[in-house]
Structure formats: C-alpha cells, structure tokens
JSON list of C-alpha atoms in Angstrom, two decimals:
[
{"chain": "A", "resi": 50, "resn": "UNK", "atom": "CA", "xyz": [-132.07, 90.32, -27.10]},
{"chain": "A", "resi": 51, "resn": "UNK", "atom": "CA", "xyz": [-134.58, 87.69, -28.87]},
{"chain": "A", "resi": 52, "resn": "UNK", "atom": "CA", "xyz": [-135.69, 88.26, -32.27]},
{"chain": "A", "resi": 53, "resn": "UNK", "atom": "CA", "xyz": [-136.38, 85.94, -35.31]},
{"chain": "A", "resi": 54, "resn": "UNK", "atom": "CA", "xyz": [-133.52, 87.74, -37.41]},
{"chain": "A", "resi": 55, "resn": "UNK", "atom": "CA", "xyz": [-130.44, 86.04, -38.11]},
{"chain": "A", "resi": 56, "resn": "UNK", "atom": "CA", "xyz": [-128.90, 88.10, -35.46]},
{"chain": "A", "resi": 57, "resn": "UNK", "atom": "CA", "xyz": [-131.51, 87.44, -32.82]},
{"chain": "A", "resi": 58, "resn": "UNK", "atom": "CA", "xyz": [-131.26, 83.64, -33.54]},
{"chain": "A", "resi": 59, "resn": "UNK", "atom": "CA", "xyz": [-127.23, 83.96, -33.04]},
{"chain": "A", "resi": 60, "resn": "UNK", "atom": "CA", "xyz": [-128.26, 85.92, -29.71]},
{"chain": "A", "resi": 61, "resn": "UNK", "atom": "CA", "xyz": [-130.48, 83.17, -28.52]},
{"chain": "A", "resi": 62, "resn": "UNK", "atom": "CA", "xyz": [-127.86, 80.46, -29.31]},
{"chain": "A", "resi": 63, "resn": "UNK", "atom": "CA", "xyz": [-125.33, 82.26, -27.69]},
{"chain": "A", "resi": 64, "resn": "UNK", "atom": "CA", "xyz": [-127.32, 82.80, -24.40]},
{"chain": "A", "resi": 65, "resn": "UNK", "atom": "CA", "xyz": [-128.22, 79.37, -24.40]},
{"chain": "A", "resi": 66, "resn": "UNK", "atom": "CA", "xyz": [-124.74, 78.26, -24.79]},
{"chain": "A", "resi": 67, "resn": "UNK", "atom": "CA", "xyz": [-123.61, 80.44, -21.54]},
{"chain": "A", "resi": 68, "resn": "UNK", "atom": "CA", "xyz": [-126.23, 79.06, -19.62]},
{"chain": "A", "resi": 69, "resn": "UNK", "atom": "CA", "xyz": [-125.50, 75.55, -20.62]},
{"chain": "A", "resi": 70, "resn": "UNK", "atom": "CA", "xyz": [-121.86, 76.53, -19.83]},
{"chain": "A", "resi": 71, "resn": "UNK", "atom": "CA", "xyz": [-122.82, 77.61, -16.20]},
{"chain": "A", "resi": 72, "resn": "UNK", "atom": "CA", "xyz": [-124.44, 74.41, -15.78]},
{"chain": "A", "resi": 73, "resn": "UNK", "atom": "CA", "xyz": [-121.91, 72.55, -16.69]},
{"chain": "A", "resi": 74, "resn": "UNK", "atom": "CA", "xyz": [-119.23, 74.22, -14.53]},
{"chain": "A", "resi": 75, "resn": "UNK", "atom": "CA", "xyz": [-121.67, 74.04, -11.38]},
{"chain": "A", "resi": 76, "resn": "UNK", "atom": "CA", "xyz": [-122.11, 70.28, -11.97]},
{"chain": "A", "resi": 77, "resn": "UNK", "atom": "CA", "xyz": [-118.21, 69.80, -12.37]},
{"chain": "A", "resi": 78, "resn": "UNK", "atom": "CA", "xyz": [-117.99, 71.35, -9.29]},
{"chain": "A", "resi": 79, "resn": "UNK", "atom": "CA", "xyz": [-120.70, 69.32, -7.52]},
{"chain": "A", "resi": 80, "resn": "UNK", "atom": "CA", "xyz": [-118.73, 66.36, -8.90]},
{"chain": "A", "resi": 81, "resn": "UNK", "atom": "CA", "xyz": [-115.41, 67.56, -7.48]},
{"chain": "A", "resi": 82, "resn": "UNK", "atom": "CA", "xyz": [-116.83, 68.23, -4.15]},
{"chain": "A", "resi": 83, "resn": "UNK", "atom": "CA", "xyz": [-118.66, 64.57, -4.06]},
{"chain": "A", "resi": 84, "resn": "UNK", "atom": "CA", "xyz": [-115.11, 63.09, -5.17]},
{"chain": "A", "resi": 85, "resn": "UNK", "atom": "CA", "xyz": [-113.24, 65.21, -2.09]},
{"chain": "A", "resi": 86, "resn": "UNK", "atom": "CA", "xyz": [-115.73, 63.70, 0.23]},
{"chain": "A", "resi": 87, "resn": "UNK", "atom": "CA", "xyz": [-115.48, 60.34, -1.08]},
{"chain": "A", "resi": 88, "resn": "UNK", "atom": "CA", "xyz": [-111.72, 60.33, -0.53]},
{"chain": "A", "resi": 89, "resn": "UNK", "atom": "CA", "xyz": [-111.95, 61.82, 2.58]},
{"chain": "A", "resi": 90, "resn": "UNK", "atom": "CA", "xyz": [-114.49, 59.08, 3.94]},
{"chain": "A", "resi": 91, "resn": "UNK", "atom": "CA", "xyz": [-112.46, 56.28, 2.33]},
{"chain": "A", "resi": 92, "resn": "UNK", "atom": "CA", "xyz": [-109.08, 57.78, 4.28]},
{"chain": "A", "resi": 93, "resn": "UNK", "atom": "CA", "xyz": [-111.09, 57.92, 7.51]},
{"chain": "A", "resi": 94, "resn": "UNK", "atom": "CA", "xyz": [-112.29, 54.43, 6.96]},
{"chain": "A", "resi": 95, "resn": "UNK", "atom": "CA", "xyz": [-108.61, 53.49, 6.80]},
{"chain": "A", "resi": 96, "resn": "UNK", "atom": "CA", "xyz": [-107.35, 55.50, 9.51]},
{"chain": "A", "resi": 97, "resn": "UNK", "atom": "CA", "xyz": [-109.88, 54.31, 12.18]},
{"chain": "A", "resi": 98, "resn": "UNK", "atom": "CA", "xyz": [-109.03, 50.53, 11.83]},
{"chain": "A", "resi": 99, "resn": "UNK", "atom": "CA", "xyz": [-105.56, 51.70, 12.32]},
{"chain": "A", "resi": 100, "resn": "UNK", "atom": "CA", "xyz": [-106.32, 54.13, 15.57]},
{"chain": "A", "resi": 101, "resn": "UNK", "atom": "CA", "xyz": [-108.16, 50.96, 17.03]},
{"chain": "A", "resi": 102, "resn": "UNK", "atom": "CA", "xyz": [-105.04, 48.57, 16.50]},
{"chain": "A", "resi": 103, "resn": "UNK", "atom": "CA", "xyz": [-102.83, 51.07, 17.61]},
{"chain": "A", "resi": 104, "resn": "UNK", "atom": "CA", "xyz": [-104.96, 52.08, 20.96]},
{"chain": "A", "resi": 105, "resn": "UNK", "atom": "CA", "xyz": [-105.35, 48.35, 21.78]},
{"chain": "A", "resi": 106, "resn": "UNK", "atom": "CA", "xyz": [-101.58, 47.75, 21.28]},
{"chain": "A", "resi": 107, "resn": "UNK", "atom": "CA", "xyz": [-100.89, 50.77, 23.72]},
{"chain": "A", "resi": 108, "resn": "UNK", "atom": "CA", "xyz": [-103.18, 49.09, 26.33]},
{"chain": "A", "resi": 109, "resn": "UNK", "atom": "CA", "xyz": [-101.85, 45.71, 25.95]},
{"chain": "A", "resi": 110, "resn": "UNK", "atom": "CA", "xyz": [-98.01, 47.19, 26.60]},
{"chain": "A", "resi": 111, "resn": "UNK", "atom": "CA", "xyz": [-99.34, 49.21, 29.62]},
{"chain": "A", "resi": 112, "resn": "UNK", "atom": "CA", "xyz": [-100.93, 45.82, 31.03]},
{"chain": "A", "resi": 113, "resn": "UNK", "atom": "CA", "xyz": [-97.83, 43.89, 30.30]},
{"chain": "A", "resi": 114, "resn": "UNK", "atom": "CA", "xyz": [-95.70, 46.54, 32.03]},
{"chain": "A", "resi": 115, "resn": "UNK", "atom": "CA", "xyz": [-98.01, 46.26, 34.87]},
{"chain": "A", "resi": 116, "resn": "UNK", "atom": "CA", "xyz": [-97.72, 42.65, 34.81]},
{"chain": "A", "resi": 117, "resn": "UNK", "atom": "CA", "xyz": [-101.38, 42.04, 34.21]},
{"chain": "A", "resi": 118, "resn": "UNK", "atom": "CA", "xyz": [-100.80, 39.25, 31.99]},
{"chain": "A", "resi": 119, "resn": "UNK", "atom": "CA", "xyz": [-104.55, 38.08, 31.75]},
{"chain": "A", "resi": 120, "resn": "UNK", "atom": "CA", "xyz": [-105.88, 41.06, 30.54]},
{"chain": "A", "resi": 121, "resn": "UNK", "atom": "CA", "xyz": [-102.51, 41.70, 28.44]},
{"chain": "A", "resi": 122, "resn": "UNK", "atom": "CA", "xyz": [-103.78, 38.21, 26.61]},
{"chain": "A", "resi": 123, "resn": "UNK", "atom": "CA", "xyz": [-107.43, 39.25, 26.08]},
{"chain": "A", "resi": 124, "resn": "UNK", "atom": "CA", "xyz": [-106.13, 42.53, 24.71]},
{"chain": "A", "resi": 125, "resn": "UNK", "atom": "CA", "xyz": [-103.76, 41.35, 22.51]},
{"chain": "A", "resi": 126, "resn": "UNK", "atom": "CA", "xyz": [-106.05, 38.66, 20.97]},
{"chain": "A", "resi": 127, "resn": "UNK", "atom": "CA", "xyz": [-108.82, 41.64, 20.63]},
{"chain": "A", "resi": 128, "resn": "UNK", "atom": "CA", "xyz": [-106.20, 43.53, 18.76]},
{"chain": "A", "resi": 129, "resn": "UNK", "atom": "CA", "xyz": [-105.33, 40.53, 16.45]},
{"chain": "A", "resi": 130, "resn": "UNK", "atom": "CA", "xyz": [-108.92, 39.72, 15.88]},
{"chain": "A", "resi": 131, "resn": "UNK", "atom": "CA", "xyz": [-109.70, 42.92, 14.69]},
{"chain": "A", "resi": 132, "resn": "UNK", "atom": "CA", "xyz": [-106.53, 43.32, 12.63]},
{"chain": "A", "resi": 133, "resn": "UNK", "atom": "CA", "xyz": [-107.49, 40.38, 10.52]},
{"chain": "A", "resi": 134, "resn": "UNK", "atom": "CA", "xyz": [-111.32, 40.95, 10.39]},
{"chain": "A", "resi": 135, "resn": "UNK", "atom": "CA", "xyz": [-110.50, 44.73, 9.30]},
{"chain": "A", "resi": 136, "resn": "UNK", "atom": "CA", "xyz": [-107.83, 44.02, 7.11]},
{"chain": "A", "resi": 137, "resn": "UNK", "atom": "CA", "xyz": [-107.94, 46.57, 4.21]},
{"chain": "A", "resi": 138, "resn": "UNK", "atom": "CA", "xyz": [-111.40, 45.00, 2.85]},
{"chain": "A", "resi": 139, "resn": "UNK", "atom": "CA", "xyz": [-109.50, 42.06, 1.76]},
{"chain": "A", "resi": 140, "resn": "UNK", "atom": "CA", "xyz": [-111.82, 39.15, 1.05]},
{"chain": "A", "resi": 141, "resn": "UNK", "atom": "CA", "xyz": [-109.36, 36.06, 0.97]},
{"chain": "A", "resi": 142, "resn": "UNK", "atom": "CA", "xyz": [-106.44, 35.35, 3.55]},
{"chain": "A", "resi": 143, "resn": "UNK", "atom": "CA", "xyz": [-104.11, 32.47, 3.91]},
{"chain": "A", "resi": 144, "resn": "UNK", "atom": "CA", "xyz": [-105.33, 29.69, 6.04]},
{"chain": "A", "resi": 145, "resn": "UNK", "atom": "CA", "xyz": [-102.70, 30.80, 8.49]},
{"chain": "A", "resi": 146, "resn": "UNK", "atom": "CA", "xyz": [-104.13, 33.94, 8.88]},
{"chain": "A", "resi": 147, "resn": "UNK", "atom": "CA", "xyz": [-107.59, 32.54, 9.24]},
{"chain": "A", "resi": 148, "resn": "UNK", "atom": "CA", "xyz": [-106.38, 30.32, 12.16]},
{"chain": "A", "resi": 149, "resn": "UNK", "atom": "CA", "xyz": [-104.50, 33.17, 13.94]},
{"chain": "A", "resi": 150, "resn": "UNK", "atom": "CA", "xyz": [-107.86, 35.06, 13.67]},
{"chain": "A", "resi": 151, "resn": "UNK", "atom": "CA", "xyz": [-109.78, 32.02, 15.10]},
{"chain": "A", "resi": 152, "resn": "UNK", "atom": "CA", "xyz": [-107.13, 31.69, 17.63]},
{"chain": "A", "resi": 153, "resn": "UNK", "atom": "CA", "xyz": [-107.34, 35.40, 18.64]},
{"chain": "A", "resi": 154, "resn": "UNK", "atom": "CA", "xyz": [-111.20, 35.02, 19.14]},
{"chain": "A", "resi": 155, "resn": "UNK", "atom": "CA", "xyz": [-110.83, 31.89, 21.32]},
{"chain": "A", "resi": 156, "resn": "UNK", "atom": "CA", "xyz": [-108.37, 33.48, 23.42]},
{"chain": "A", "resi": 157, "resn": "UNK", "atom": "CA", "xyz": [-111.32, 36.10, 24.17]},
{"chain": "A", "resi": 158, "resn": "UNK", "atom": "CA", "xyz": [-113.96, 32.92, 24.77]},
{"chain": "A", "resi": 159, "resn": "UNK", "atom": "CA", "xyz": [-111.64, 31.09, 26.77]},
{"chain": "A", "resi": 160, "resn": "UNK", "atom": "CA", "xyz": [-111.23, 33.98, 29.40]},
{"chain": "A", "resi": 161, "resn": "UNK", "atom": "CA", "xyz": [-115.12, 34.66, 28.94]},
{"chain": "A", "resi": 162, "resn": "UNK", "atom": "CA", "xyz": [-116.19, 30.96, 29.41]},
{"chain": "A", "resi": 163, "resn": "UNK", "atom": "CA", "xyz": [-112.95, 29.34, 31.40]},
{"chain": "A", "resi": 164, "resn": "UNK", "atom": "CA", "xyz": [-113.16, 25.31, 31.37]},
{"chain": "A", "resi": 165, "resn": "UNK", "atom": "CA", "xyz": [-116.41, 25.48, 28.73]},
{"chain": "A", "resi": 166, "resn": "UNK", "atom": "CA", "xyz": [-114.49, 23.90, 26.07]},
{"chain": "A", "resi": 167, "resn": "UNK", "atom": "CA", "xyz": [-111.04, 22.66, 24.99]},
{"chain": "A", "resi": 168, "resn": "UNK", "atom": "CA", "xyz": [-109.71, 23.26, 21.29]},
{"chain": "A", "resi": 169, "resn": "UNK", "atom": "CA", "xyz": [-107.27, 21.12, 19.37]},
{"chain": "A", "resi": 170, "resn": "UNK", "atom": "CA", "xyz": [-105.80, 21.66, 16.25]},
{"chain": "A", "resi": 171, "resn": "UNK", "atom": "CA", "xyz": [-104.96, 19.42, 13.31]},
{"chain": "A", "resi": 172, "resn": "UNK", "atom": "CA", "xyz": [-103.72, 21.36, 10.34]},
{"chain": "A", "resi": 173, "resn": "UNK", "atom": "CA", "xyz": [-101.54, 19.82, 7.74]},
{"chain": "A", "resi": 174, "resn": "UNK", "atom": "CA", "xyz": [-98.53, 22.48, 7.28]},
{"chain": "A", "resi": 175, "resn": "UNK", "atom": "CA", "xyz": [-99.00, 22.42, 3.36]},
{"chain": "A", "resi": 176, "resn": "UNK", "atom": "CA", "xyz": [-102.37, 24.19, 3.48]},
{"chain": "A", "resi": 177, "resn": "UNK", "atom": "CA", "xyz": [-100.83, 26.99, 5.39]},
{"chain": "A", "resi": 178, "resn": "UNK", "atom": "CA", "xyz": [-100.13, 29.31, 2.50]},
{"chain": "A", "resi": 179, "resn": "UNK", "atom": "CA", "xyz": [-103.22, 28.49, 0.33]},
{"chain": "A", "resi": 180, "resn": "UNK", "atom": "CA", "xyz": [-105.80, 31.03, 0.13]},
{"chain": "A", "resi": 181, "resn": "UNK", "atom": "CA", "xyz": [-109.42, 30.94, 1.64]},
{"chain": "A", "resi": 182, "resn": "UNK", "atom": "CA", "xyz": [-112.36, 33.13, 2.27]},
{"chain": "A", "resi": 183, "resn": "UNK", "atom": "CA", "xyz": [-111.69, 35.39, 5.27]},
{"chain": "A", "resi": 184, "resn": "UNK", "atom": "CA", "xyz": [-113.46, 34.60, 8.76]},
{"chain": "A", "resi": 185, "resn": "UNK", "atom": "CA", "xyz": [-115.15, 31.28, 7.76]},
{"chain": "A", "resi": 186, "resn": "UNK", "atom": "CA", "xyz": [-114.09, 29.35, 10.69]},
{"chain": "A", "resi": 187, "resn": "UNK", "atom": "CA", "xyz": [-114.66, 31.94, 13.57]},
{"chain": "A", "resi": 188, "resn": "UNK", "atom": "CA", "xyz": [-118.67, 31.99, 13.21]},
{"chain": "A", "resi": 189, "resn": "UNK", "atom": "CA", "xyz": [-118.49, 28.07, 12.83]},
{"chain": "A", "resi": 190, "resn": "UNK", "atom": "CA", "xyz": [-116.74, 27.54, 16.18]},
{"chain": "A", "resi": 191, "resn": "UNK", "atom": "CA", "xyz": [-118.57, 30.45, 17.83]},
{"chain": "A", "resi": 192, "resn": "UNK", "atom": "CA", "xyz": [-121.81, 28.72, 16.88]},
{"chain": "A", "resi": 193, "resn": "UNK", "atom": "CA", "xyz": [-120.51, 25.36, 18.44]},
{"chain": "A", "resi": 194, "resn": "UNK", "atom": "CA", "xyz": [-119.65, 27.27, 21.65]},
{"chain": "A", "resi": 195, "resn": "UNK", "atom": "CA", "xyz": [-122.90, 29.20, 21.78]},
{"chain": "A", "resi": 196, "resn": "UNK", "atom": "CA", "xyz": [-125.26, 26.22, 20.75]},
{"chain": "A", "resi": 197, "resn": "UNK", "atom": "CA", "xyz": [-123.24, 23.11, 21.50]},
{"chain": "A", "resi": 198, "resn": "UNK", "atom": "CA", "xyz": [-121.95, 24.05, 24.87]},
{"chain": "A", "resi": 199, "resn": "UNK", "atom": "CA", "xyz": [-124.89, 25.79, 26.57]},
{"chain": "A", "resi": 200, "resn": "UNK", "atom": "CA", "xyz": [-126.41, 23.06, 28.12]},
{"chain": "A", "resi": 201, "resn": "UNK", "atom": "CA", "xyz": [-123.45, 21.13, 28.99]},
{"chain": "A", "resi": 202, "resn": "UNK", "atom": "CA", "xyz": [-122.50, 20.99, 32.56]},
{"chain": "A", "resi": 203, "resn": "UNK", "atom": "CA", "xyz": [-119.15, 19.75, 31.61]},
{"chain": "A", "resi": 204, "resn": "UNK", "atom": "CA", "xyz": [-116.57, 21.09, 29.09]},
{"chain": "A", "resi": 205, "resn": "UNK", "atom": "CA", "xyz": [-116.97, 20.10, 25.70]},
{"chain": "A", "resi": 206, "resn": "UNK", "atom": "CA", "xyz": [-114.42, 19.86, 22.76]},
{"chain": "A", "resi": 207, "resn": "UNK", "atom": "CA", "xyz": [-113.81, 21.43, 19.27]},
{"chain": "A", "resi": 208, "resn": "UNK", "atom": "CA", "xyz": [-111.45, 19.86, 16.79]},
{"chain": "A", "resi": 209, "resn": "UNK", "atom": "CA", "xyz": [-110.39, 21.93, 13.88]},
{"chain": "A", "resi": 210, "resn": "UNK", "atom": "CA", "xyz": [-108.68, 19.87, 11.21]},
{"chain": "A", "resi": 211, "resn": "UNK", "atom": "CA", "xyz": [-107.38, 20.96, 7.77]},
{"chain": "A", "resi": 212, "resn": "UNK", "atom": "CA", "xyz": [-105.69, 18.98, 5.19]},
{"chain": "A", "resi": 213, "resn": "UNK", "atom": "CA", "xyz": [-105.44, 18.55, 1.44]},
{"chain": "A", "resi": 214, "resn": "UNK", "atom": "CA", "xyz": [-107.64, 15.32, -0.04]},
{"chain": "A", "resi": 215, "resn": "UNK", "atom": "CA", "xyz": [-106.21, 12.76, -2.41]},
{"chain": "A", "resi": 216, "resn": "UNK", "atom": "CA", "xyz": [-107.54, 14.95, -5.10]},
{"chain": "A", "resi": 217, "resn": "UNK", "atom": "CA", "xyz": [-106.46, 18.23, -3.96]},
{"chain": "A", "resi": 218, "resn": "UNK", "atom": "CA", "xyz": [-109.18, 19.96, -2.43]}
]
C-alpha cells in the first residue's frame, strides 16, 4: 500500500527494507558460493601436484623392481623436478633445494642428449642453507644447453659455482 499518509510512508519504508534484506541475503548466498568454489579450486590445485608426485613415484618404483634403472632415473628426476618447482607456491628456497632441482633437470637432459655436455659443481657448504629465489639456475643452464651447445660437434662443459664473497654476498 502506498500513500502520502504517515501509515503509507511507514509501509513504503517497510517494503523497501524487506526488498533490501532480500537483496542482501541473495548477495550473501552468492558470496558464500564463490567462497566455496574458491576453496574447492585451492584444494584441487593442492591435490593435483601430490597426485603427480605419487604417480611418478609409483612408476619409478615399478621400474626399479623391473631393474629398468635408466628409465627409473629419469622418472625419479622428473618427480623431484616437479616436487620442487610446484612446491606449495613458495618463491624462496634454500640453495641446496635449488641445486637438487637443477640436478634433476640435468638428469633428464643428459638422458635426452647423452655426451652433449658435462657439469661440474663448486658449491661452498656454507651457502647451502641460505635462501634464494626458486628456479633461477635451471633456466640459465637450459639456455646454455640450448644455445651454447647446439652447434658444437663435441660436448661442452657447464660449471656451476656458488660461494660467499668477502663482503658476504
């Protein structure tokens, strides 16, 4: 009922309040649904890497039981590579983990390009637990393999060095 009387104005305000409450309830339901969907997507993103790791681990164990050590090495390296690369969204890891990631990548590349390159490491033990940005070394080494050795008839050498300078860098 709409009217210019005091009762009519009260009725208009009440109707407006009911409509606003219904809109707010609908909005709350939409927000709750979006929240549930976001939580589900976050859970799926967390589960998918674990499924990948577990599957690769299972394959590597089967290969090891069948004494297929060459294929085992590459699958195991791939599992380690992804485990570090996809590790919980962390952007910073230890130098030791970064080297493990790099070594896993190089196992795969050595299988792909046997005798194409040799890698040496000269890493000071005092830096192994220091933090660094994740996945810095692998792209550098990948580019050296891709662009540095592609036209070479003989294998090349990659030297990975890590140490603290006198000023602590």
